[in-house]
Coordinates of N, CA, C and O in Angstrom, one line a residue:
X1 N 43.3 20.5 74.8 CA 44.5 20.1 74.1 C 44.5 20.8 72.7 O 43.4 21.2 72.2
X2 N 45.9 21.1 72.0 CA 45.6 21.7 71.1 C 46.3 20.7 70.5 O 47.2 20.0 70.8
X3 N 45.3 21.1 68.9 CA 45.6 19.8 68.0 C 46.7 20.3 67.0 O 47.0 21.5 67.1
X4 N 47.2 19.8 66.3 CA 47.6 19.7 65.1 C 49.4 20.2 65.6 O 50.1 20.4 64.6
X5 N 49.9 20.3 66.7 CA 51.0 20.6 67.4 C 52.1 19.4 67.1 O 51.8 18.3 66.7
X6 N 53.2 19.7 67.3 CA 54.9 19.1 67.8 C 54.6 17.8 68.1 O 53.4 18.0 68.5
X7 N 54.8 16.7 68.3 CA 54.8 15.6 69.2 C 56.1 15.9 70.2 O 56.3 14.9 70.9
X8 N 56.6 16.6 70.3 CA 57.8 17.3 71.2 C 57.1 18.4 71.9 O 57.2 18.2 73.1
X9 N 56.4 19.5 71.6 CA 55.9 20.1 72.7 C 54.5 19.7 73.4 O 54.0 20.5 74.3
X10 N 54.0 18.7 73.1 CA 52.8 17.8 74.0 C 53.4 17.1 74.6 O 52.5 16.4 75.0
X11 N 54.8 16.5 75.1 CA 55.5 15.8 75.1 C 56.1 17.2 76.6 O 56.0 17.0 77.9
X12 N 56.5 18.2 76.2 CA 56.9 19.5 76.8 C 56.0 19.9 78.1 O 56.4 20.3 79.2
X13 N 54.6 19.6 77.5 CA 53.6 20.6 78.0 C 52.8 19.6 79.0 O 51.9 20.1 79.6
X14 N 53.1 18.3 79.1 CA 52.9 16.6 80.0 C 53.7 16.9 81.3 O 53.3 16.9 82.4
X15 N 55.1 17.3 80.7 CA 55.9 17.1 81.8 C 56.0 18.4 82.6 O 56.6 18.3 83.7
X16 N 55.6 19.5 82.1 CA 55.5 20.8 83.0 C 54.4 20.6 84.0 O 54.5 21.3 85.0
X17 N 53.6 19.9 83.8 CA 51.8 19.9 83.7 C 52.6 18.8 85.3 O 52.3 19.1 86.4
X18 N 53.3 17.7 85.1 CA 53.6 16.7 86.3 C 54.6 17.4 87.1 O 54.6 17.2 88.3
X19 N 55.8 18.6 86.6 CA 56.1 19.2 87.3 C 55.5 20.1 88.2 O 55.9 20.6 89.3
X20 N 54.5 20.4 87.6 CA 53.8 21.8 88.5 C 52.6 20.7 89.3 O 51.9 21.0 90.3
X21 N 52.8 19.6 88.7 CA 51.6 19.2 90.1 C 52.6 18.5 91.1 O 51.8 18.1 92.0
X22 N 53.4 18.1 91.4 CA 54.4 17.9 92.2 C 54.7 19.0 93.0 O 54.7 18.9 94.2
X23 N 54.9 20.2 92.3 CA 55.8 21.9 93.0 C 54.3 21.8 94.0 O 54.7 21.7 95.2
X24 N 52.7 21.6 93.8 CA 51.8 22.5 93.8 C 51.3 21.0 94.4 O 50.4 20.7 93.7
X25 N 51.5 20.2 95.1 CA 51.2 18.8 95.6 C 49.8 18.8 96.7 O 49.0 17.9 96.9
X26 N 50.1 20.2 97.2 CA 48.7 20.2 98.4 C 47.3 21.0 97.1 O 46.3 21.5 97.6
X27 N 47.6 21.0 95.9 CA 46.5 21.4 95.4 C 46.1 20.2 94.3 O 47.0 19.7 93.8
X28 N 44.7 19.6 94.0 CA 44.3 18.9 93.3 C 44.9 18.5 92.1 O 45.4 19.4 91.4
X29 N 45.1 17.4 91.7 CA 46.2 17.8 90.2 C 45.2 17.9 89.1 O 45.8 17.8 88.0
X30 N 44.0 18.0 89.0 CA 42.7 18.1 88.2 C 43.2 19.6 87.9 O 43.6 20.0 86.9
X31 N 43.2 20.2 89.0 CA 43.2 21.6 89.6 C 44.5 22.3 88.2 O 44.2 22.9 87.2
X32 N 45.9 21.6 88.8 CA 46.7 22.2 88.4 C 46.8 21.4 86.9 O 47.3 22.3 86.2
X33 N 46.6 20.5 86.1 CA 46.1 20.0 85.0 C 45.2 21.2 84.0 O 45.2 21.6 82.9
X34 N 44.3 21.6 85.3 CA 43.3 22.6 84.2 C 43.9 23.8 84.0 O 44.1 24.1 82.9
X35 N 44.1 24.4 84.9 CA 45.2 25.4 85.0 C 46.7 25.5 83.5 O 47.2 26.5 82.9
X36 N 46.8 24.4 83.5 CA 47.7 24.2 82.1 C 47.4 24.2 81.0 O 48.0 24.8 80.1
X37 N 46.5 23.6 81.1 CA 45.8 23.6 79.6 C 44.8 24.8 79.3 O 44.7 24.9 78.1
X38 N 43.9 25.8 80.4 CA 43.6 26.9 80.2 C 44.8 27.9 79.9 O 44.2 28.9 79.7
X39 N 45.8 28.0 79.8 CA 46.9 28.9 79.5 C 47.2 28.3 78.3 O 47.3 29.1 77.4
X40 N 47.4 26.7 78.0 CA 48.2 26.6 77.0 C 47.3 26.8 76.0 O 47.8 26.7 74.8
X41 N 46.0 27.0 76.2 CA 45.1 26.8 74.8 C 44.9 28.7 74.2 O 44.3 29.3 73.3
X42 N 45.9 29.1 75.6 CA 45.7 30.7 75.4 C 47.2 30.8 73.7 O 47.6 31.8 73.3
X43 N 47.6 29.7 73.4 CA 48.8 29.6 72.6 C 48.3 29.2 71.3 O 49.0 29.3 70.3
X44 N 46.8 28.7 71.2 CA 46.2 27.8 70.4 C 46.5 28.3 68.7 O 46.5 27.6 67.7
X45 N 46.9 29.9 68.7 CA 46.7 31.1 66.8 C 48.3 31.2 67.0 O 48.9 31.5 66.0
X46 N 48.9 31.0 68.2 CA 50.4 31.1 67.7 C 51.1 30.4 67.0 O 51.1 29.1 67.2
X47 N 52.1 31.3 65.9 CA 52.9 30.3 64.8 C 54.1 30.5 65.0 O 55.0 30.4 64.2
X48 N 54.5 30.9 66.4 CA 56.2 30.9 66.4 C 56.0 29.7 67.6 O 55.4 30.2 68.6
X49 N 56.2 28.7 67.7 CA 55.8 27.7 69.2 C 56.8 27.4 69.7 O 56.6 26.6 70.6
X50 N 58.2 27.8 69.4 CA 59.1 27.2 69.8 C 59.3 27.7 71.5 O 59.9 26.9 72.3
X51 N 59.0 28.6 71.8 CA 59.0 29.0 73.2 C 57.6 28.7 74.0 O 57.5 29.0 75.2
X52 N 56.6 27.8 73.2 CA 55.4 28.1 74.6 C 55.2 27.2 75.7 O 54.4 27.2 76.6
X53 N 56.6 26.1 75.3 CA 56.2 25.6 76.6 C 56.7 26.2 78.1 O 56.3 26.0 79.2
X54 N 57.6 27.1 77.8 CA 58.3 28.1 78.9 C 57.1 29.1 78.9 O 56.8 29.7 79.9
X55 N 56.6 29.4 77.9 CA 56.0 30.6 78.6 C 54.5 29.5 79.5 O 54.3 29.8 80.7
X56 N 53.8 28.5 79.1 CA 53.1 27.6 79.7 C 53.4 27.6 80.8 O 52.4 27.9 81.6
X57 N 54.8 27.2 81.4 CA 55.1 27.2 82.7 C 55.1 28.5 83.7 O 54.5 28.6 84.8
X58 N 55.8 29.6 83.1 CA 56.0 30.3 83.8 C 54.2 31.2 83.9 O 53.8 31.9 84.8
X59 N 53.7 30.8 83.0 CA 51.7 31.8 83.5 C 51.3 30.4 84.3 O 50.8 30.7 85.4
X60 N 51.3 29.2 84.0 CA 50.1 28.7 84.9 C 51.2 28.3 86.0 O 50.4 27.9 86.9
X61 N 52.1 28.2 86.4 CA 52.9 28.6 87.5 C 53.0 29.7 88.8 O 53.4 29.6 90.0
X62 N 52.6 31.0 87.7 CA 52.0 32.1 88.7 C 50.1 32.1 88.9 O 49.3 32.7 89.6
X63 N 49.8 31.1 88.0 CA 48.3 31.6 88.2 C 48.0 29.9 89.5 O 47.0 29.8 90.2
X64 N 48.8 29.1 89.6 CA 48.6 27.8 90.4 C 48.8 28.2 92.1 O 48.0 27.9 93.0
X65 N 50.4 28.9 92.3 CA 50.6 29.3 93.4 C 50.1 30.4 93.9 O 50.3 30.7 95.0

C-alpha cells in the first residue's frame, strides 16, 4: 500500500483490485490482489497521480490475464 495518497484513489485502486478479481474469477484473488499492488507500488515517486489508477488497471490487467 502506498501511504500518504488521495482517500479517492485507495478508494480507486480497491475497486479495480474487486474488478479485476471478478474479470479474473478462476484465478486466486490473493493472486490478483498482489498483482495490484505490485504495479501500483511501481507508482509509489509519482507526483502527477491523477491518472494511476487507469494506468493500475490497464498493467496489472495485462500482467493477470
Amino acid at each position: 500500500m502506498v501511504l500518504g495518497v488521495p482517500q479517492e484513489e485507495r478508494a480507486q485502486i480497491d475497486a479495480l483490485q474487486r474488478r479485476l478479481a471478478q474479470k479474473y474469477a478462476e484465478l486466486a484473488h490473493d493472486h490478483v490482489a498482489a498483482v495490484v499492488q505490485h504495479v501500483y507500488a511501481g507508482f509509489n515517486q509519482s507526483t502527477l497521480r491523477d491518472f494511476i489508477p487507469l494506468l493500475v488497471e490497464r498493467r496489472a490487467g495485462g500482467r493477470t490475464g
